Amino acid sequence: YELGGRYFYKDWLFSSALFVRDANRLIEWVRPDMFSPWQANNFIEVVSRGAETEIQWGSQKGWLRQFRLAYTYIASGFSVMPGFESRYVLENLRHQLQANVVLAAGARNRLSIGLRAFERENRAETFAVADIQLERDFSQKGSLYVQATNFFNTPYREIGTVPMPGRWWRAGLRFRI
């Protein structure tokens, strides 16, 4: 269930929403004790309640072209079949803050900077990851870009024990049809 709204005022966007997700018989890795191997099974029920809010501003003039700030809060209650432990249920997000800014450098160049900070349900670690992209329009229908994801090479994991990649680079062409 979700209830929310958006409000546009000139160059501004404001949005907020409240939500509830009631899921049962989710597939999760479970085991009866720490000596047994993990097995996938439909043992878990999760009720997530939360709120998200966003403010965004954009313009086609000046050096600051776009600004966006968003926050999401999620509180999850869960139950696992008695006698089993869950592997990933505490890996759900609890807090996430996103900030993005797009700067114009001349008529054809844009620099985008994004930051995402997040904390998991288990509160074991809090992470902040930054992404940067430089884009140059070469016509009205195309551009060339270079992007650095995880620019500061922050060691973090999205879920479980799987580490996410460090800094990595991409380059590409975009065409508008």
CSV table of N, CA and C in Angstrom, one decimal:
chain,number,residue,atom,x,y,z
A,1,TYR,N,0.8,-1.2,0.0
A,1,TYR,CA,0.0,0.0,0.0
A,1,TYR,C,0.9,1.2,0.0
A,2,GLU,N,0.5,2.3,-0.7
A,2,GLU,CA,1.2,3.5,-0.7
A,2,GLU,C,0.3,4.7,-0.9
A,3,LEU,N,0.6,5.7,-0.1
A,3,LEU,CA,-0.2,6.9,-0.2
A,3,LEU,C,0.8,8.1,-0.3
A,4,GLY,N,0.7,8.9,-1.3
A,4,GLY,CA,1.7,9.9,-1.5
A,4,GLY,C,1.2,11.0,-2.4
A,5,GLY,N,2.0,12.0,-2.5
A,5,GLY,CA,1.6,13.1,-3.4
A,5,GLY,C,2.8,13.8,-3.9
A,6,ARG,N,2.6,14.6,-5.0
A,6,ARG,CA,3.6,15.4,-5.6
A,6,ARG,C,3.1,16.8,-5.8
A,7,TYR,N,3.9,17.8,-5.7
A,7,TYR,CA,3.5,19.1,-5.9
A,7,TYR,C,4.6,19.8,-6.7
A,8,PHE,N,4.1,20.4,-7.8
A,8,PHE,CA,5.0,21.1,-8.7
A,8,PHE,C,4.8,22.6,-8.5
A,9,TYR,N,5.8,23.4,-8.4
A,9,TYR,CA,5.7,24.8,-8.3
A,9,TYR,C,6.9,25.4,-9.0
A,10,LYS,N,6.6,26.0,-10.2
A,10,LYS,CA,7.6,26.6,-11.1
A,10,LYS,C,8.7,25.6,-11.4
A,11,ASP,N,9.9,25.8,-10.9
A,11,ASP,CA,11.0,24.9,-11.2
A,11,ASP,C,11.2,23.8,-10.1
A,12,TRP,N,10.3,23.7,-9.2
A,12,TRP,CA,10.4,22.9,-8.0
A,12,TRP,C,9.5,21.7,-8.0
A,13,LEU,N,9.9,20.6,-7.5
A,13,LEU,CA,9.1,19.4,-7.3
A,13,LEU,C,9.3,19.0,-5.8
A,14,PHE,N,8.1,18.8,-5.1
A,14,PHE,CA,8.1,18.3,-3.8
A,14,PHE,C,7.3,17.0,-3.8
A,15,SER,N,7.8,15.9,-3.2
A,15,SER,CA,7.0,14.7,-3.2
A,15,SER,C,7.3,14.0,-1.8
A,16,SER,N,6.2,13.3,-1.4
A,16,SER,CA,6.3,12.5,-0.2
A,16,SER,C,5.4,11.3,-0.3
A,17,ALA,N,5.7,10.3,0.4
A,17,ALA,CA,4.8,9.1,0.4
A,17,ALA,C,5.0,8.3,1.7
A,18,LEU,N,4.0,7.6,2.1
A,18,LEU,CA,4.0,6.7,3.2
A,18,LEU,C,3.7,5.3,2.5
A,19,PHE,N,4.3,4.2,3.0
A,19,PHE,CA,4.0,2.9,2.4
A,19,PHE,C,4.1,1.8,3.4
A,20,VAL,N,3.4,0.7,3.1
A,20,VAL,CA,3.4,-0.5,3.8
A,20,VAL,C,3.5,-1.6,2.8
A,21,ARG,N,4.4,-2.5,3.1
A,21,ARG,CA,4.6,-3.7,2.2
A,21,ARG,C,4.4,-4.9,3.2
A,22,ASP,N,3.4,-5.7,2.9
A,22,ASP,CA,3.1,-6.9,3.8
A,22,ASP,C,3.4,-8.1,2.9
A,23,ALA,N,4.5,-8.8,3.1
A,23,ALA,CA,4.8,-9.9,2.2
A,23,ALA,C,4.9,-11.2,3.1
A,24,ASN,N,4.4,-12.3,2.6
A,24,ASN,CA,4.6,-13.5,3.3
A,24,ASN,C,5.1,-14.6,2.4
A,25,ARG,N,5.6,-15.6,2.9
A,25,ARG,CA,6.2,-16.8,2.2
A,25,ARG,C,7.3,-16.3,1.2
A,26,LEU,N,8.1,-15.3,1.7
A,26,LEU,CA,9.2,-14.9,0.8
A,26,LEU,C,10.3,-15.9,0.8
A,27,ILE,N,11.0,-16.0,-0.3
A,27,ILE,CA,12.1,-16.9,-0.4
A,27,ILE,C,13.3,-16.3,0.3
A,28,GLU,N,13.9,-17.1,1.3
A,28,GLU,CA,15.0,-16.6,2.0
A,28,GLU,C,15.9,-17.8,2.3
A,29,TRP,N,17.2,-17.5,2.5
A,29,TRP,CA,18.1,-18.5,2.9
A,29,TRP,C,18.0,-18.7,4.4
A,30,VAL,N,17.7,-19.9,4.8
A,30,VAL,CA,17.5,-20.2,6.3
A,30,VAL,C,18.2,-21.5,6.6
A,31,ARG,N,18.4,-21.7,7.9
A,31,ARG,CA,19.0,-22.9,8.4
A,31,ARG,C,18.5,-23.1,9.9
A,32,PRO,N,18.5,-24.4,10.3
A,32,PRO,CA,18.0,-24.7,11.7
A,32,PRO,C,19.1,-24.4,12.7
A,33,ASP,N,20.3,-24.4,12.4
A,33,ASP,CA,21.4,-24.1,13.3
A,33,ASP,C,22.6,-23.7,12.6
A,34,MET,N,23.7,-23.2,13.3
A,34,MET,CA,24.8,-22.7,12.6
A,34,MET,C,25.7,-23.8,12.0
A,35,PHE,N,25.4,-25.0,12.3
A,35,PHE,CA,26.2,-26.1,11.7
A,35,PHE,C,25.6,-26.7,10.4
A,36,SER,N,24.4,-26.3,10.1
A,36,SER,CA,23.7,-26.8,8.9
A,36,SER,C,24.0,-25.8,7.8
A,37,PRO,N,23.9,-26.3,6.5
A,37,PRO,CA,24.1,-25.4,5.4
A,37,PRO,C,22.8,-24.6,5.2
A,38,TRP,N,23.0,-23.4,4.5
A,38,TRP,CA,21.9,-22.5,4.2
A,38,TRP,C,21.1,-23.2,3.1
A,39,GLN,N,19.7,-23.1,3.2
A,39,GLN,CA,18.8,-23.6,2.2
A,39,GLN,C,17.8,-22.5,1.8
A,40,ALA,N,17.5,-22.4,0.6
A,40,ALA,CA,16.4,-21.5,0.2
A,40,ALA,C,15.1,-22.1,0.5
A,41,ASN,N,14.2,-21.3,1.1
A,41,ASN,CA,12.9,-21.8,1.4
A,41,ASN,C,11.9,-20.6,1.6
A,42,ASN,N,10.6,-20.9,1.5
A,42,ASN,CA,9.6,-19.9,1.7
A,42,ASN,C,9.2,-19.8,3.1
A,43,PHE,N,10.1,-19.3,4.0
A,43,PHE,CA,9.8,-19.4,5.4
A,43,PHE,C,9.5,-18.0,6.1
A,44,ILE,N,9.7,-17.0,5.4
A,44,ILE,CA,9.8,-15.7,6.0
A,44,ILE,C,8.6,-14.8,5.7
A,45,GLU,N,8.2,-14.0,6.7
A,45,GLU,CA,7.2,-13.0,6.5
A,45,GLU,C,7.8,-11.6,6.9
A,46,VAL,N,7.6,-10.6,6.1
A,46,VAL,CA,8.2,-9.3,6.4
A,46,VAL,C,7.1,-8.2,6.2
A,47,VAL,N,7.0,-7.4,7.1
A,47,VAL,CA,6.1,-6.2,7.0
A,47,VAL,C,7.0,-5.0,7.1
A,48,SER,N,7.0,-4.2,6.0
A,48,SER,CA,7.9,-3.0,6.0
A,48,SER,C,7.0,-1.8,5.9
A,49,ARG,N,7.3,-0.8,6.8
A,49,ARG,CA,6.6,0.4,6.8
A,49,ARG,C,7.6,1.5,6.7
A,50,GLY,N,7.2,2.6,5.9
A,50,GLY,CA,8.2,3.6,5.7
A,50,GLY,C,7.7,4.9,5.1
A,51,ALA,N,8.6,5.8,4.9
A,51,ALA,CA,8.3,7.1,4.3
A,51,ALA,C,9.4,7.5,3.4
A,52,GLU,N,9.1,8.2,2.4
A,52,GLU,CA,10.1,8.8,1.5
A,52,GLU,C,9.7,10.2,1.1
A,53,THR,N,10.7,11.0,1.0
A,53,THR,CA,10.4,12.4,0.6
A,53,THR,C,11.5,12.9,-0.3
A,54,GLU,N,11.2,13.8,-1.2
A,54,GLU,CA,12.1,14.3,-2.2
A,54,GLU,C,11.8,15.8,-2.4
A,55,ILE,N,12.9,16.5,-2.7
A,55,ILE,CA,12.8,17.9,-3.1
A,55,ILE,C,13.7,18.0,-4.3
A,56,GLN,N,13.2,18.6,-5.4
A,56,GLN,CA,14.0,18.7,-6.6
A,56,GLN,C,13.8,20.1,-7.2
A,57,TRP,N,14.9,20.6,-7.8
A,57,TRP,CA,14.8,21.9,-8.5
A,57,TRP,C,15.6,21.8,-9.8
A,58,GLY,N,15.1,22.4,-10.8
A,58,GLY,CA,15.8,22.3,-12.1
A,58,GLY,C,15.6,23.5,-13.0
A,59,SER,N,16.6,23.8,-13.8
A,59,SER,CA,16.5,25.0,-14.6
A,59,SER,C,17.4,24.7,-15.9
A,60,GLN,N,17.0,25.4,-17.0
A,60,GLN,CA,17.8,25.3,-18.2
A,60,GLN,C,18.8,26.5,-18.3
A,61,LYS,N,18.8,27.3,-17.3
A,61,LYS,CA,19.7,28.5,-17.4
A,61,LYS,C,20.7,28.5,-16.2
A,62,GLY,N,21.8,29.2,-16.3
A,62,GLY,CA,22.8,29.3,-15.3
A,62,GLY,C,23.7,28.1,-15.2
A,63,TRP,N,24.6,28.1,-14.2
A,63,TRP,CA,25.5,27.0,-14.1
A,63,TRP,C,25.0,25.8,-13.2
A,64,LEU,N,24.0,26.1,-12.3
A,64,LEU,CA,23.4,25.1,-11.5
A,64,LEU,C,22.1,24.7,-12.3
A,65,ARG,N,22.1,23.5,-12.8
A,65,ARG,CA,21.0,23.0,-13.6
A,65,ARG,C,20.0,22.2,-12.9
A,66,GLN,N,20.4,21.4,-11.9
A,66,GLN,CA,19.5,20.5,-11.2
A,66,GLN,C,20.1,20.3,-9.8
A,67,PHE,N,19.2,20.2,-8.8
A,67,PHE,CA,19.5,19.8,-7.5
A,67,PHE,C,18.4,18.9,-7.0
A,68,ARG,N,18.8,17.8,-6.3
A,68,ARG,CA,17.8,16.8,-5.8
A,68,ARG,C,18.3,16.3,-4.5
A,69,LEU,N,17.4,16.2,-3.5
A,69,LEU,CA,17.7,15.6,-2.2
A,69,LEU,C,16.5,14.7,-1.9
A,70,ALA,N,16.8,13.5,-1.5
A,70,ALA,CA,15.8,12.5,-1.2
A,70,ALA,C,16.2,11.7,0.0
A,71,TYR,N,15.2,11.3,0.8
A,71,TYR,CA,15.4,10.5,2.0
A,71,TYR,C,14.3,9.4,2.1
A,72,THR,N,14.7,8.2,2.4
A,72,THR,CA,13.8,7.1,2.6
A,72,THR,C,14.1,6.5,4.0
A,73,TYR,N,13.0,6.2,4.7
A,73,TYR,CA,13.1,5.5,6.0
A,73,TYR,C,12.3,4.2,5.9
A,74,ILE,N,12.8,3.1,6.3
A,74,ILE,CA,12.0,1.8,6.3
A,74,ILE,C,12.2,1.1,7.6
A,75,ALA,N,11.1,0.7,8.2
A,75,ALA,CA,11.2,-0.1,9.4
A,75,ALA,C,10.5,-1.4,9.1
A,76,SER,N,11.3,-2.5,9.2
A,76,SER,CA,10.8,-3.8,8.9
A,76,SER,C,10.6,-4.7,10.1
A,77,GLY,N,9.5,-5.3,10.2
A,77,GLY,CA,9.2,-6.3,11.2
A,77,GLY,C,9.2,-7.7,10.4
A,78,PHE,N,9.7,-8.7,11.0
A,78,PHE,CA,9.8,-10.0,10.3
A,78,PHE,C,9.6,-11.1,11.2
A,79,SER,N,9.2,-12.2,10.7
A,79,SER,CA,9.1,-13.5,11.4
A,79,SER,C,9.6,-14.6,10.5
A,80,VAL,N,10.4,-15.4,11.1
A,80,VAL,CA,11.0,-16.6,10.5
A,80,VAL,C,10.4,-17.8,11.1
A,81,MET,N,10.1,-18.9,10.3
A,81,MET,CA,9.5,-20.1,10.9
A,81,MET,C,10.3,-20.5,12.2
A,82,PRO,N,9.6,-20.8,13.3
A,82,PRO,CA,10.3,-21.1,14.5
A,82,PRO,C,11.4,-22.2,14.3
A,83,GLY,N,12.5,-22.1,14.9
A,83,GLY,CA,13.6,-23.1,14.8
A,83,GLY,C,14.5,-22.8,13.7
A,84,PHE,N,14.4,-21.7,12.9
A,84,PHE,CA,15.3,-21.4,11.8
A,84,PHE,C,15.8,-20.0,12.0
A,85,GLU,N,17.0,-19.8,11.5
A,85,GLU,CA,17.6,-18.4,11.4
A,85,GLU,C,17.7,-18.0,10.0
A,86,SER,N,17.6,-16.7,9.8
A,86,SER,CA,17.6,-16.1,8.4
A,86,SER,C,18.9,-15.5,8.1
A,87,ARG,N,19.3,-15.6,6.8
A,87,ARG,CA,20.6,-15.1,6.4
A,87,ARG,C,20.6,-13.6,6.1
A,88,TYR,N,19.6,-13.1,5.4
A,88,TYR,CA,19.6,-11.8,4.8
A,88,TYR,C,18.5,-10.9,5.4
A,89,VAL,N,17.6,-11.3,6.2
A,89,VAL,CA,16.5,-10.5,6.6
A,89,VAL,C,16.9,-9.1,7.3
A,90,LEU,N,18.0,-9.1,7.9
A,90,LEU,CA,18.5,-7.9,8.6
A,90,LEU,C,19.3,-7.0,7.6
A,91,GLU,N,19.4,-7.4,6.4
A,91,GLU,CA,20.2,-6.6,5.4
A,91,GLU,C,19.3,-5.6,4.7
A,92,ASN,N,18.0,-5.5,5.0
A,92,ASN,CA,17.2,-4.5,4.4
A,92,ASN,C,17.6,-3.1,4.8
A,93,LEU,N,17.4,-2.1,3.9
A,93,LEU,CA,17.7,-0.7,4.2
A,93,LEU,C,16.9,-0.2,5.4
A,94,ARG,N,17.4,0.6,6.2
A,94,ARG,CA,16.7,1.4,7.2
A,94,ARG,C,16.6,2.9,6.9
A,95,HIS,N,17.8,3.4,6.5
A,95,HIS,CA,17.9,4.8,6.1
A,95,HIS,C,18.6,4.9,4.8
A,96,GLN,N,18.2,5.8,3.9
A,96,GLN,CA,18.9,6.1,2.7
A,96,GLN,C,18.7,7.6,2.4
A,97,LEU,N,19.8,8.3,2.2
A,97,LEU,CA,19.8,9.7,1.8
A,97,LEU,C,20.6,9.8,0.5
A,98,GLN,N,19.9,10.5,-0.5
A,98,GLN,CA,20.5,10.7,-1.8
A,98,GLN,C,20.6,12.2,-2.1
A,99,ALA,N,21.7,12.6,-2.6
A,99,ALA,CA,21.8,14.0,-3.1
A,99,ALA,C,22.5,14.0,-4.4
A,100,ASN,N,21.9,14.8,-5.3
A,100,ASN,CA,22.4,14.9,-6.7
A,100,ASN,C,22.4,16.3,-7.1
A,101,VAL,N,23.5,16.7,-7.9
A,101,VAL,CA,23.6,18.0,-8.4
A,101,VAL,C,24.1,17.9,-9.8
A,102,VAL,N,23.6,18.7,-10.7
A,102,VAL,CA,24.0,18.8,-12.1
A,102,VAL,C,24.5,20.2,-12.4
A,103,LEU,N,25.7,20.4,-12.8
A,103,LEU,CA,26.3,21.7,-13.1
A,103,LEU,C,26.6,21.8,-14.6
A,104,ALA,N,26.4,23.0,-15.1
A,104,ALA,CA,26.7,23.2,-16.5
A,104,ALA,C,28.0,23.9,-16.6
A,105,ALA,N,28.8,23.5,-17.5
A,105,ALA,CA,30.1,24.1,-17.8
A,105,ALA,C,30.1,24.5,-19.3
A,106,GLY,N,29.6,25.6,-19.6
A,106,GLY,CA,29.4,26.0,-21.0
A,106,GLY,C,28.0,25.5,-21.4
A,107,ALA,N,27.8,25.7,-22.7
A,107,ALA,CA,26.5,25.4,-23.3
A,107,ALA,C,26.4,23.9,-23.5
A,108,ARG,N,27.5,23.2,-23.6
A,108,ARG,CA,27.5,21.7,-24.1
A,108,ARG,C,28.0,20.7,-23.1
A,109,ASN,N,28.5,21.2,-21.9
A,109,ASN,CA,29.1,20.3,-20.9
A,109,ASN,C,28.3,20.3,-19.6
A,110,ARG,N,28.1,19.1,-19.1
A,110,ARG,CA,27.5,18.9,-17.8
A,110,ARG,C,28.3,18.0,-16.9
A,111,LEU,N,28.3,18.4,-15.6
A,111,LEU,CA,29.0,17.6,-14.6
A,111,LEU,C,27.9,17.2,-13.6
A,112,SER,N,27.7,15.9,-13.4
A,112,SER,CA,26.7,15.4,-12.4
A,112,SER,C,27.5,14.7,-11.3
A,113,ILE,N,27.1,15.1,-10.1
A,113,ILE,CA,27.7,14.5,-8.9
A,113,ILE,C,26.6,13.9,-8.0
A,114,GLY,N,26.7,12.7,-7.6
A,114,GLY,CA,25.7,12.0,-6.8
A,114,GLY,C,26.3,11.4,-5.6
A,115,LEU,N,25.6,11.5,-4.5
A,115,LEU,CA,26.0,10.9,-3.2
A,115,LEU,C,24.9,10.1,-2.6
A,116,ARG,N,25.2,8.9,-2.2
A,116,ARG,CA,24.2,8.0,-1.6
A,116,ARG,C,24.7,7.5,-0.3
A,117,ALA,N,24.1,7.8,0.8
A,117,ALA,CA,24.4,7.3,2.1
A,117,ALA,C,23.3,6.4,2.6
A,118,PHE,N,23.7,5.2,3.2
A,118,PHE,CA,22.7,4.3,3.6
A,118,PHE,C,23.1,3.5,4.8
A,119,GLU,N,22.1,3.0,5.6
A,119,GLU,CA,22.3,2.2,6.7
A,119,GLU,C,21.4,1.0,6.7
A,120,ARG,N,21.8,-0.1,7.0
A,120,ARG,CA,21.0,-1.4,6.9
A,120,ARG,C,20.3,-1.6,8.2
A,121,GLU,N,19.3,-2.5,8.2
A,121,GLU,CA,18.5,-2.8,9.4
A,121,GLU,C,19.3,-3.3,10.6
A,122,ASN,N,20.4,-4.0,10.3
A,122,ASN,CA,21.3,-4.5,11.3
A,122,ASN,C,22.2,-3.4,11.9
A,123,ARG,N,22.2,-2.3,11.3
A,123,ARG,CA,23.0,-1.1,11.8
A,123,ARG,C,24.5,-1.4,12.0
A,124,ALA,N,25.0,-2.5,11.3
A,124,ALA,CA,26.4,-2.8,11.5
A,124,ALA,C,27.3,-1.8,10.8
A,125,GLU,N,26.9,-1.2,9.7
A,125,GLU,CA,27.8,-0.3,9.0
A,125,GLU,C,26.9,0.8,8.3
A,126,THR,N,27.5,1.9,8.2
A,126,THR,CA,26.8,3.0,7.4
A,126,THR,C,27.8,3.3,6.3
A,127,PHE,N,27.3,3.5,5.0
A,127,PHE,CA,28.2,3.7,3.9
A,127,PHE,C,27.7,5.0,3.2
A,128,ALA,N,28.7,5.6,2.5
A,128,ALA,CA,28.4,6.7,1.6
A,128,ALA,C,29.2,6.4,0.3
A,129,VAL,N,28.5,6.5,-0.8
A,129,VAL,CA,29.1,6.2,-2.1
A,129,VAL,C,28.8,7.4,-3.0
A,130,ALA,N,29.9,7.9,-3.7
A,130,ALA,CA,29.8,9.0,-4.6
A,130,ALA,C,30.0,8.6,-6.1
A,131,ASP,N,29.2,9.1,-7.0
A,131,ASP,CA,29.3,8.9,-8.4
A,131,ASP,C,29.5,10.2,-9.1
A,132,ILE,N,30.3,10.3,-10.1
A,132,ILE,CA,30.6,11.5,-10.9
A,132,ILE,C,30.5,11.2,-12.4
A,133,GLN,N,29.8,12.1,-13.1
A,133,GLN,CA,29.7,11.9,-14.6
A,133,GLN,C,30.0,13.3,-15.3
A,134,LEU,N,30.8,13.2,-16.3
A,134,LEU,CA,31.0,14.4,-17.2
A,134,LEU,C,30.4,14.0,-18.5
A,135,GLU,N,29.6,14.9,-19.1
A,135,GLU,CA,28.9,14.6,-20.3
A,135,GLU,C,29.0,15.9,-21.2
A,136,ARG,N,29.3,15.6,-22.5
A,136,ARG,CA,29.4,16.6,-23.5
A,136,ARG,C,28.5,16.4,-24.7
A,137,ASP,N,27.6,17.3,-25.0
A,137,ASP,CA,26.7,17.2,-26.1
A,137,ASP,C,27.5,17.5,-27.4
A,138,PHE,N,27.4,16.6,-28.4
A,138,PHE,CA,28.1,16.9,-29.7
A,138,PHE,C,27.1,17.3,-30.7
A,139,SER,N,25.8,17.1,-30.4
A,139,SER,CA,24.7,17.6,-31.3
A,139,SER,C,23.5,17.7,-30.5
A,140,GLN,N,22.3,18.0,-31.1
A,140,GLN,CA,21.1,18.1,-30.3
A,140,GLN,C,20.6,16.7,-30.0
A,141,LYS,N,21.1,15.7,-30.7
A,141,LYS,CA,20.6,14.3,-30.5
A,141,LYS,C,21.6,13.4,-29.9
A,142,GLY,N,22.8,13.8,-29.5
A,142,GLY,CA,23.7,12.9,-29.0
A,142,GLY,C,24.7,13.5,-28.0
A,143,SER,N,25.3,12.7,-27.2
A,143,SER,CA,26.3,13.1,-26.3
A,143,SER,C,27.3,12.0,-26.0
A,144,LEU,N,28.4,12.4,-25.4
A,144,LEU,CA,29.5,11.5,-25.0
A,144,LEU,C,29.7,11.7,-23.5
A,145,TYR,N,29.9,10.6,-22.8
A,145,TYR,CA,30.0,10.8,-21.3
A,145,TYR,C,31.1,9.8,-20.8
A,146,VAL,N,31.7,10.3,-19.7
A,146,VAL,CA,32.6,9.5,-18.9
A,146,VAL,C,32.1,9.5,-17.5
A,147,GLN,N,32.0,8.3,-16.8
A,147,GLN,CA,31.4,8.2,-15.5
A,147,GLN,C,32.3,7.4,-14.6
A,148,ALA,N,32.4,7.9,-13.4
A,148,ALA,CA,33.2,7.1,-12.3
A,148,ALA,C,32.1,6.7,-11.3
A,149,THR,N,31.9,5.5,-11.1
A,149,THR,CA,31.0,5.0,-10.1
A,149,THR,C,31.8,4.6,-8.8
A,150,ASN,N,31.3,4.9,-7.7
A,150,ASN,CA,32.1,4.7,-6.4
A,150,ASN,C,33.4,5.5,-6.5
A,151,PHE,N,33.4,6.7,-6.8
A,151,PHE,CA,34.5,7.5,-7.1
A,151,PHE,C,35.6,7.5,-6.0
A,152,PHE,N,35.2,7.4,-4.8
A,152,PHE,CA,36.2,7.4,-3.7
A,152,PHE,C,36.6,6.0,-3.3
A,153,ASN,N,36.2,5.0,-4.1
A,153,ASN,CA,36.6,3.6,-3.9
A,153,ASN,C,36.3,3.1,-2.5
A,154,THR,N,35.0,3.4,-2.1
A,154,THR,CA,34.6,3.0,-0.7
A,154,THR,C,34.3,1.5,-0.7
A,155,PRO,N,34.9,0.8,0.3
A,155,PRO,CA,34.5,-0.6,0.4
A,155,PRO,C,33.2,-0.7,1.1
A,156,TYR,N,32.2,-1.4,0.4
A,156,TYR,CA,30.9,-1.6,1.0
A,156,TYR,C,30.3,-2.8,0.4
A,157,ARG,N,29.1,-3.2,1.0
A,157,ARG,CA,28.4,-4.4,0.4
A,157,ARG,C,26.9,-4.0,0.4
A,158,GLU,N,26.3,-4.5,-0.7
A,158,GLU,CA,24.9,-4.2,-0.8
A,158,GLU,C,24.0,-5.2,0.0
A,159,ILE,N,24.4,-6.4,0.0
A,159,ILE,CA,23.6,-7.4,0.8
A,159,ILE,C,24.5,-8.6,1.1
A,160,GLY,N,24.3,-9.1,2.3
A,160,GLY,CA,25.1,-10.3,2.7
A,160,GLY,C,26.6,-10.0,2.8
A,161,THR,N,27.4,-10.9,2.4
A,161,THR,CA,28.8,-10.8,2.5
A,161,THR,C,29.5,-10.4,1.1
A,162,VAL,N,28.6,-10.1,0.1
A,162,VAL,CA,29.2,-9.9,-1.2
A,162,VAL,C,29.7,-8.4,-1.3
A,163,PRO,N,31.0,-8.2,-1.5
A,163,PRO,CA,31.5,-6.9,-1.6
A,163,PRO,C,31.1,-6.3,-3.0
A,164,MET,N,30.8,-5.0,-3.0
A,164,MET,CA,30.5,-4.3,-4.2
A,164,MET,C,31.9,-3.8,-4.8
A,165,PRO,N,31.9,-3.6,-6.1
A,165,PRO,CA,33.1,-3.2,-6.7
A,165,PRO,C,33.6,-1.9,-6.2
A,166,GLY,N,34.9,-1.7,-6.3
A,166,GLY,CA,35.5,-0.4,-5.9
A,166,GLY,C,35.2,0.6,-7.1
A,167,ARG,N,36.0,1.6,-7.2
A,167,ARG,CA,35.9,2.6,-8.3
A,167,ARG,C,35.9,1.9,-9.6
A,168,TRP,N,35.0,2.2,-10.5
A,168,TRP,CA,35.1,1.7,-11.9
A,168,TRP,C,34.6,2.8,-12.8
A,169,TRP,N,35.1,2.8,-14.0
A,169,TRP,CA,34.9,3.8,-15.0
A,169,TRP,C,34.1,3.3,-16.2
A,170,ARG,N,33.3,4.1,-16.7
A,170,ARG,CA,32.5,3.8,-17.9
A,170,ARG,C,32.6,5.0,-18.9
A,171,ALA,N,32.5,4.7,-20.1
A,171,ALA,CA,32.4,5.8,-21.1
A,171,ALA,C,31.4,5.3,-22.1
A,172,GLY,N,30.7,6.2,-22.7
A,172,GLY,CA,29.7,5.8,-23.7
A,172,GLY,C,29.1,7.0,-24.5
A,173,LEU,N,28.3,6.6,-25.5
A,173,LEU,CA,27.6,7.5,-26.3
A,173,LEU,C,26.1,7.4,-26.0
A,174,ARG,N,25.4,8.5,-26.1
A,174,ARG,CA,23.9,8.5,-26.0
A,174,ARG,C,23.4,9.2,-27.2
A,175,PHE,N,22.3,8.6,-27.7
A,175,PHE,CA,21.6,9.1,-28.9
A,175,PHE,C,20.1,9.3,-28.5
A,176,ARG,N,19.6,10.4,-28.9
A,176,ARG,CA,18.1,10.6,-28.7
A,176,ARG,C,17.5,10.4,-30.0
A,177,ILE,N,16.5,9.5,-30.1
A,177,ILE,CA,15.8,9.2,-31.3
A,177,ILE,C,14.5,10.0,-31.4
